[in-house]
Structures are given as C-alpha cells and as structure tokens.
Amino acid sequence: MREIFKNTIFVGALLLTAPAALLAQRIQAPTPINTVAPSPYGVQPPATLTGGIQPFDPYATGTQFSSYPATTYAAPTYGAPTYAPPVSYPPPPTTPPAGFTAGPPSYFPNQTAPAYGYQQPIYQPTTEFPSIPYERFLENVGFRYTWLPKLSNDDTALQMQDFDVSATAQFPNFLGCNAPLLVTPAFVLHLWDGPQNVVQNLPGNAYSTYLDFAWNPELTPRLYAELGFRAGVYTDFKTFNSNSLRLQGLGVGAVRLTPTTTLKAGVVYINRLDVKLLPVIGLTWQPDARSRFDLVFPYPRISKYWTTFGDKEVWWYVGGEYGGGSWTIQRDTGMGFVDDQVDINDYRVFGGLEATHPNRLKAFIELGFVWERQLVYRSAIPTLNVDNTLMLRTGFNF
C-alpha cells in the first residue's frame, strides 16, 4: 500500500514539472536570427526557408515582407482590327459629266446654250459642307475659248479664234409644267486670219450675239420634247441688213424605251446659206452612273467617268459636231469694199477631259481635228475649200 502511494506521488510530480521544464528549455534556446548580410545583386532567401525576418534589400525584385510567391504579369494580346472595305473607291459620280455643256451643248453649231438634254441640277451635299437642295436663277454662267490655228502659210489656210461668254436664267414651272424655261443671252467675238486671197477673203473679226430659249417638257412619263428657239445678230457690224438677223429653231421628240435608253428624232433649223435643216436622229444610253452614250446626229458624244482628284470628278469623252456659222461681212475686193454674207462650214471630232467640283464649277479642255472646211458666199464668187487644221477648246462654267 505504501509503495502504491509513493508511485502516485511521483507521477503527479512529473506531470506538474514537465511544462515548466519545457518552458525553461524554450527560453534558454531561442530561435536563431538570420545573420546573412543583404546582397546588392540578388534576392534574399524567403523567411519560410530561414525561419526569420529578412532585412530590407533596396535592390530586391521580389516580395520581402510576405510569404506569398511573386506574381508574374503577361501583357495582353489583341487581334488586328478588321474593317469592312468601302463599297467603291473613288465614289461613283452622281450625274453624267457636265461636259455635255462643254461644246456645243445645243444643236446650234458654234454657240453655247443649255438646250441639249437639260436636267434639273441636283446639289449633292458633302460631309464638309452639308446643305439642302436648292435652285439657282442663273445656270451655266461660263466662258469658252476655241482656237483653230494655221498649219501652213498657204493662201487657203485660215486661223479662227472664238471668245464666247454666256449665262442661262431659268424660270421654273413654265406654262404649268415642271420643266423650266431656259433663257440664255450670249456674246461671241470671232477673230479671223486668212485666207490670203484677193477675191475670197474674210474681215479680221466678226460678232455673234443672240438670245436663246429652251424648254424640255415631259408630256408623259415616257415621252418628252426638246424645244428651242434662237434669235441673234451675226455680223462684223460694218454690214448690217436683214440677213444679219438670223432665226434658228429646234424640235425633237424623245421616247424612253427603257429606264436607261431613249430614242430621239427631230430637226434643227440652222438657217445657213447652203444648209437650212439638219436631221436629229439617234439613241442615248446611260447604262450606269459612270458612263453615257449620246449616239445622236449631228452631235454624238461618248462620256466615261475616269477618276476623282480630291473632291473633283474627272470624266473623259470623245465626240463630233457640225461646226461653223454664218455672218454678214464687208469684203475687200481689191478695188473697194462690198457687202456680202459668208458661211463657214466644217466637221469636227475631238476628245476631252472635264473636271466637276461639288460647288458646280466645271472646267474642260478638248483637242480635235477639223476637216471639210468651206467658205460659202452669198455673192456669185465660188466656194473656197480651206485647209484642214486642229482644234483646241477650253473653258469653264458654274
């Protein structure tokens, strides 16, 4: 019994003294502090490996005061953007070239008038200058210069220069019709050099001044007319008589066979000495906004859109015309001056370029060939055949 009591007391003593011994042992042997000096060229080992707090390292690139591993950052990647291509570049033009006014825009040779296929102009606003449609009282205020040079010093060579200014006023809803009445006053100075012939000759200059009326009413959705009348004075102002006043006229019917094709037929009265009437017959075809075919005698023309420079549309075209005119003149016979009247007749083919600005300013230039040139006189002197030549024509309107 006594042995059991001793053993019990011994076990209790052990249980009471064990925590104190352990605590004393922990106080006597503390955890060592890392004494490794900081390296200026690297990162100190993390605290989880040394068991202590790391000293501050200004050159360290990792986390020093945390046991979290350093994170890595990857730059995001983006796919190249894709854009839908434009419908077309350059943008297609909105109308056929205004070069149909380049010359001559009417059926009356050697003059400027807007009687040829008039369409009410539509203003197309741009992104820079947005606006709304509008109508102008004056249309096609313009200038045109034509030069037919001498190519030799022969007696039958003739140089011609024409300086032409005109302006067109429109009067909407003429006679209750949607088509306006177009009224065009114009003035032309003609400078002539040659031919060097004592009998068949010309004065140094002559003039054309006229008033033109044009009206293109739509009779039905598929039938319309092109009507024109011109009254003018054509003289050198040294000879003025009843022949100086010339009246001219136009009557053409047009039928729209399809939305893009129109048949035209009629006559034009040019009132010259040897030619009074010319037939008007042919087709116009506009398959798209970039091309137009006016296969109409006596002024055929084919026009195609070429390119766009900045905000200017550029078209090229080829065409032909019956040129010339008729004037009363004072002719030098070598023994004095006599009054006479002369027709200058010729045929012309040409090619040209025309640029159109959104503000409606149009400029063009043409180069052509002229042949079958004749001087026909009212008096009994014979007709003179004049040398072939070239033609340069340029101008602008707005």
XYZ file of C-alpha atoms in Angstrom:
398
model
C 0.000 0.000 0.000
C 2.798 2.318 0.875
C 4.539 1.545 -2.479
C 1.446 2.420 -4.451
C 1.130 5.798 -2.702
C 4.797 6.612 -3.450
C 4.368 5.833 -7.159
C 1.268 8.022 -7.390
C 3.043 10.974 -5.849
C 5.981 10.513 -8.273
C 3.779 10.503 -11.363
C 1.949 13.657 -10.243
C 5.243 15.418 -9.661
C 6.346 14.546 -13.138
C 3.123 15.904 -14.644
C 3.498 19.186 -12.759
C 7.196 19.760 -13.566
C 7.189 18.804 -17.315
C 5.570 22.055 -18.673
C 7.924 24.168 -16.575
C 10.954 22.284 -17.864
C 9.834 22.617 -21.416
C 9.226 26.357 -20.996
C 12.631 26.820 -19.444
C 14.223 24.937 -22.284
C 12.454 27.181 -24.869
C 13.584 30.354 -23.100
C 17.165 29.134 -22.883
C 17.330 28.161 -26.608
C 15.565 30.841 -28.695
C 15.187 30.566 -32.484
C 18.356 31.923 -34.137
C 18.062 35.100 -36.192
C 19.362 35.082 -39.750
C 22.697 36.846 -39.868
C 23.271 36.669 -43.612
C 24.165 40.140 -44.892
C 21.924 41.558 -47.680
C 23.366 41.086 -51.155
C 23.195 44.037 -53.523
C 22.963 41.698 -56.526
C 20.217 39.312 -55.623
C 17.130 38.481 -53.642
C 17.417 37.251 -50.029
C 16.040 33.787 -49.272
C 12.427 33.951 -48.163
C 11.583 33.881 -44.467
C 9.964 30.481 -44.810
C 13.405 28.975 -45.528
C 15.483 30.728 -42.831
C 12.954 30.910 -40.077
C 13.428 34.636 -39.525
C 12.567 38.075 -40.802
C 14.610 39.253 -43.772
C 16.344 42.628 -43.604
C 15.303 45.262 -46.166
C 17.082 44.940 -49.510
C 16.643 48.019 -51.759
C 17.781 46.007 -54.814
C 15.424 43.144 -54.303
C 12.947 42.401 -57.087
C 10.665 40.076 -55.189
C 8.346 40.389 -52.201
C 10.360 40.777 -48.980
C 7.752 41.134 -46.284
C 5.370 38.413 -47.291
C 5.456 34.711 -47.751
C 3.263 34.963 -50.863
C 5.036 33.969 -54.044
C 5.845 36.732 -56.529
C 3.237 37.139 -59.234
C 4.050 37.299 -62.956
C 2.307 39.740 -65.370
C 1.820 38.891 -69.021
C 0.958 41.717 -71.438
C -2.447 41.157 -73.039
C -2.582 40.396 -76.753
C -5.148 41.884 -79.150
C -6.158 40.729 -82.609
C -5.725 43.104 -85.535
C -8.945 45.111 -86.141
C -10.880 44.343 -89.273
C -12.914 46.917 -91.201
C -15.357 46.341 -93.989
C -13.952 47.773 -97.247
C -15.797 50.723 -98.800
C -18.409 49.953 -101.376
C -16.282 51.596 -104.060
C -13.364 53.972 -104.247
C -13.440 56.580 -105.523
C -17.162 57.094 -105.011
C -19.183 56.880 -108.212
C -20.325 60.170 -109.713
C -23.936 61.184 -109.291
C -24.583 62.570 -112.757
C -23.198 62.354 -116.282
C -20.436 64.855 -116.962
C -21.418 68.440 -117.178
C -19.183 68.374 -120.244
C -22.350 67.978 -122.252
C -22.389 71.748 -121.858
C -18.770 71.910 -122.959
C -19.492 72.431 -126.536
C -21.556 72.932 -128.177
C -24.229 71.993 -125.638
C -27.043 72.844 -128.044
C -27.951 71.792 -131.557
C -26.969 75.213 -132.905
C -23.363 74.995 -134.136
C -20.572 77.149 -132.798
C -22.626 78.589 -129.953
C -23.228 77.872 -126.276
C -26.685 77.200 -124.965
C -28.150 74.751 -122.452
C -30.760 73.322 -124.815
C -29.027 69.965 -125.037
C -30.541 67.337 -122.750
C -31.178 69.644 -119.809
C -31.729 68.070 -116.409
C -32.621 69.936 -113.268
C -29.336 70.054 -111.349
C -29.310 68.254 -108.017
C -26.966 69.501 -105.345
C -25.154 66.679 -103.584
C -24.062 67.839 -100.117
C -20.676 66.725 -98.871
C -19.704 65.798 -95.326
C -17.732 69.029 -95.056
C -20.444 71.336 -96.328
C -23.824 69.697 -95.714
C -26.749 71.550 -97.182
C -30.170 71.076 -98.670
C -31.236 71.048 -102.333
C -31.700 74.445 -103.862
C -32.432 76.103 -107.177
C -30.446 78.881 -108.808
C -31.850 81.550 -111.055
C -28.658 81.632 -113.130
C -27.354 78.351 -114.525
C -24.178 77.770 -116.538
C -22.503 81.148 -116.344
C -19.475 80.391 -118.420
C -16.656 81.219 -120.788
C -15.267 79.242 -123.716
C -12.235 79.742 -125.965
C -11.774 77.919 -129.290
C -8.638 78.045 -131.433
C -8.236 76.638 -134.944
C -4.635 77.515 -135.893
C -2.963 77.932 -139.254
C -0.833 74.924 -140.034
C 0.798 76.495 -143.118
C 1.246 79.788 -144.953
C -0.831 78.695 -147.926
C -3.399 81.043 -149.406
C -6.122 78.620 -148.320
C -5.069 78.488 -144.649
C -7.427 80.056 -142.117
C -6.948 80.696 -138.423
C -10.013 81.182 -136.217
C -10.326 82.224 -132.580
C -13.648 82.410 -130.721
C -14.198 84.045 -127.320
C -17.607 83.054 -126.007
C -19.421 84.248 -122.851
C -22.938 83.257 -121.853
C -25.303 82.875 -118.906
C -28.549 80.961 -118.521
C -31.532 82.040 -116.432
C -34.224 79.526 -115.593
C -37.892 80.211 -114.998
C -39.448 77.240 -113.173
C -42.877 75.741 -113.911
C -43.171 77.345 -117.329
C -46.785 77.031 -118.594
C -47.606 74.910 -115.570
C -45.001 72.276 -116.459
C -42.279 71.042 -114.129
C -39.653 71.783 -116.793
C -38.242 75.321 -116.541
C -37.888 77.764 -119.404
C -34.199 78.432 -120.006
C -33.203 81.828 -121.375
C -29.595 82.310 -122.492
C -28.078 85.602 -123.666
C -24.604 85.192 -125.164
C -21.902 87.127 -126.956
C -19.090 85.732 -129.150
C -16.060 87.510 -130.606
C -14.593 85.858 -133.721
C -11.045 86.680 -134.847
C -10.073 85.527 -138.356
C -6.675 85.422 -140.045
C -6.888 84.406 -143.734
C -7.386 83.206 -146.284
C -4.794 85.239 -148.216
C -6.950 85.572 -151.300
C -7.878 88.811 -153.022
C -11.313 87.532 -154.051
C -12.314 85.005 -151.399
C -11.361 86.616 -148.112
C -12.685 87.488 -144.689
C -12.507 90.550 -142.421
C -10.344 90.450 -139.319
C -13.275 89.964 -136.938
C -16.992 89.375 -136.599
C -19.515 89.049 -133.778
C -22.395 86.838 -132.713
C -24.923 87.990 -130.169
C -28.108 86.079 -129.550
C -30.922 85.203 -127.151
C -31.757 81.554 -126.831
C -34.931 79.929 -125.408
C -35.065 76.237 -124.492
C -37.868 74.176 -122.977
C -37.960 70.411 -122.439
C -41.479 69.499 -121.258
C -42.367 65.972 -120.186
C -45.578 65.028 -121.995
C -45.945 61.564 -120.433
C -43.690 59.517 -118.141
C -42.072 58.068 -121.282
C -42.431 60.876 -123.810
C -40.887 64.334 -123.684
C -39.766 67.039 -126.089
C -36.734 69.266 -126.606
C -37.810 72.619 -127.999
C -35.614 75.600 -128.765
C -35.714 78.976 -130.443
C -32.877 81.437 -131.042
C -32.843 84.975 -132.377
C -29.461 86.564 -132.990
C -27.411 89.132 -134.871
C -24.370 87.776 -136.727
C -22.246 90.440 -138.402
C -18.967 92.320 -138.412
C -21.033 95.445 -137.579
C -19.755 97.079 -140.774
C -22.511 95.410 -142.723
C -25.933 95.300 -141.128
C -29.018 94.252 -143.079
C -31.907 91.818 -142.895
C -29.524 88.893 -143.390
C -27.656 89.880 -140.234
C -30.674 88.819 -138.152
C -30.970 85.051 -138.168
C -33.651 82.910 -136.555
C -32.977 79.296 -135.632
C -35.105 76.580 -134.096
C -35.168 73.080 -132.674
C -37.872 70.434 -132.397
C -37.035 66.959 -131.087
C -39.243 64.226 -129.685
C -37.784 61.707 -127.232
C -39.222 58.353 -126.153
C -37.847 56.434 -123.163
C -37.625 52.874 -124.432
C -36.153 51.643 -121.138
C -35.055 53.420 -117.948
C -31.580 53.752 -119.494
C -32.322 54.126 -123.229
C -34.043 56.977 -125.081
C -34.831 57.312 -128.772
C -34.659 60.826 -130.262
C -35.862 62.158 -133.598
C -36.487 65.639 -134.968
C -34.947 68.532 -136.896
C -32.813 71.562 -136.180
C -33.135 74.706 -138.282
C -29.678 76.337 -138.578
C -30.619 78.811 -141.342
C -27.379 78.988 -143.338
C -26.838 79.777 -146.998
C -26.344 76.229 -148.208
C -27.810 74.225 -145.304
C -31.136 75.131 -143.735
C -32.165 71.976 -141.878
C -30.279 69.125 -140.229
C -31.955 65.905 -139.069
C -31.710 64.894 -135.424
C -31.813 61.124 -135.007
C -30.254 58.602 -132.630
C -30.210 56.930 -129.228
C -28.976 57.941 -125.801
C -27.930 55.169 -123.459
C -26.806 55.529 -119.858
C -26.087 52.019 -118.524
C -24.752 53.283 -115.194
C -23.699 56.423 -113.367
C -20.175 56.205 -114.790
C -20.918 56.268 -118.499
C -23.196 57.845 -121.086
C -23.548 57.284 -124.817
C -25.233 60.047 -126.837
C -25.297 58.489 -130.281
C -27.378 61.291 -131.777
C -26.592 63.041 -135.063
C -25.410 65.806 -135.560
C -23.651 65.894 -132.158
C -22.690 62.388 -130.993
C -20.723 62.004 -127.783
C -19.453 59.187 -125.562
C -18.502 60.058 -121.981
C -16.966 57.943 -119.231
C -16.073 58.654 -115.627
C -12.291 58.433 -115.166
C -11.232 59.255 -111.613
C -11.559 61.632 -108.667
C -8.838 64.099 -107.661
C -9.591 65.397 -104.199
C -13.232 66.411 -104.397
C -13.321 66.846 -108.194
C -14.781 64.236 -110.541
C -12.934 63.854 -113.834
C -14.548 62.471 -116.995
C -13.100 61.787 -120.434
C -15.166 61.971 -123.589
C -14.997 61.824 -127.385
C -17.429 63.436 -129.758
C -18.131 65.077 -133.065
C -20.065 68.063 -134.398
C -21.016 70.079 -137.425
C -19.215 73.378 -136.850
C -19.106 76.861 -138.246
C -21.692 79.622 -138.663
C -22.918 82.422 -140.920
C -22.244 86.176 -140.813
C -22.814 89.296 -142.885
C -19.456 90.905 -143.653
C -17.761 93.674 -145.571
C -15.355 92.056 -148.007
C -12.328 93.703 -149.640
C -12.255 93.097 -153.410
C -9.001 94.940 -154.015
C -10.900 97.750 -155.696
C -13.151 98.566 -152.759
C -15.417 97.011 -150.162
C -18.654 95.189 -150.847
C -21.304 93.783 -148.532
C -21.659 90.031 -148.501
C -22.600 87.062 -146.354
C -20.373 84.065 -145.694
C -20.916 80.586 -144.265
C -18.023 78.792 -142.586
C -18.805 75.061 -142.593
C -16.691 72.215 -141.215
C -16.746 68.855 -139.449
C -15.011 68.286 -136.122
C -14.027 65.323 -133.979
C -12.429 65.760 -130.571
C -11.512 64.198 -127.277
C -11.554 65.975 -123.945
C -11.388 65.945 -120.179
C -13.771 67.644 -117.797
C -13.498 68.201 -114.036
C -16.546 68.956 -111.907
C -16.315 70.403 -108.380
C -19.066 69.828 -105.782
C -19.769 73.584 -105.813
C -20.803 73.105 -109.501
C -17.740 74.726 -111.041
C -16.830 72.824 -114.231
C -13.730 73.128 -116.374
C -12.863 71.292 -119.571
C -10.240 71.053 -122.288
C -10.536 69.464 -125.733
C -8.234 68.643 -128.611
C -9.654 67.782 -132.024
C -9.302 67.625 -135.780
C -11.217 69.807 -138.282
C -11.748 68.922 -141.928
C -14.024 69.621 -144.912
C -13.730 73.345 -144.248
C -15.517 75.589 -146.726
C -16.260 79.279 -147.220
C -19.616 79.695 -148.968
C -20.564 83.232 -150.098
C -23.967 84.713 -150.875
C -22.476 86.579 -153.839
C -21.541 84.866 -157.088
C -17.918 84.145 -156.134
C -17.137 80.415 -155.930
C -16.871 78.381 -152.755
C -13.370 78.141 -151.271
C -12.021 74.954 -149.708
C -9.897 75.771 -146.661
C -7.007 73.698 -145.292
C -7.648 71.137 -142.584
C -6.467 72.037 -139.100
C -6.516 71.129 -135.424
C -8.788 72.445 -132.692
C -8.062 73.419 -129.109
C -11.038 74.331 -126.953
C -11.213 75.073 -123.257
C -13.500 76.838 -120.844
C -15.427 76.735 -117.610
C -18.944 77.297 -116.317
C -20.655 77.332 -112.931
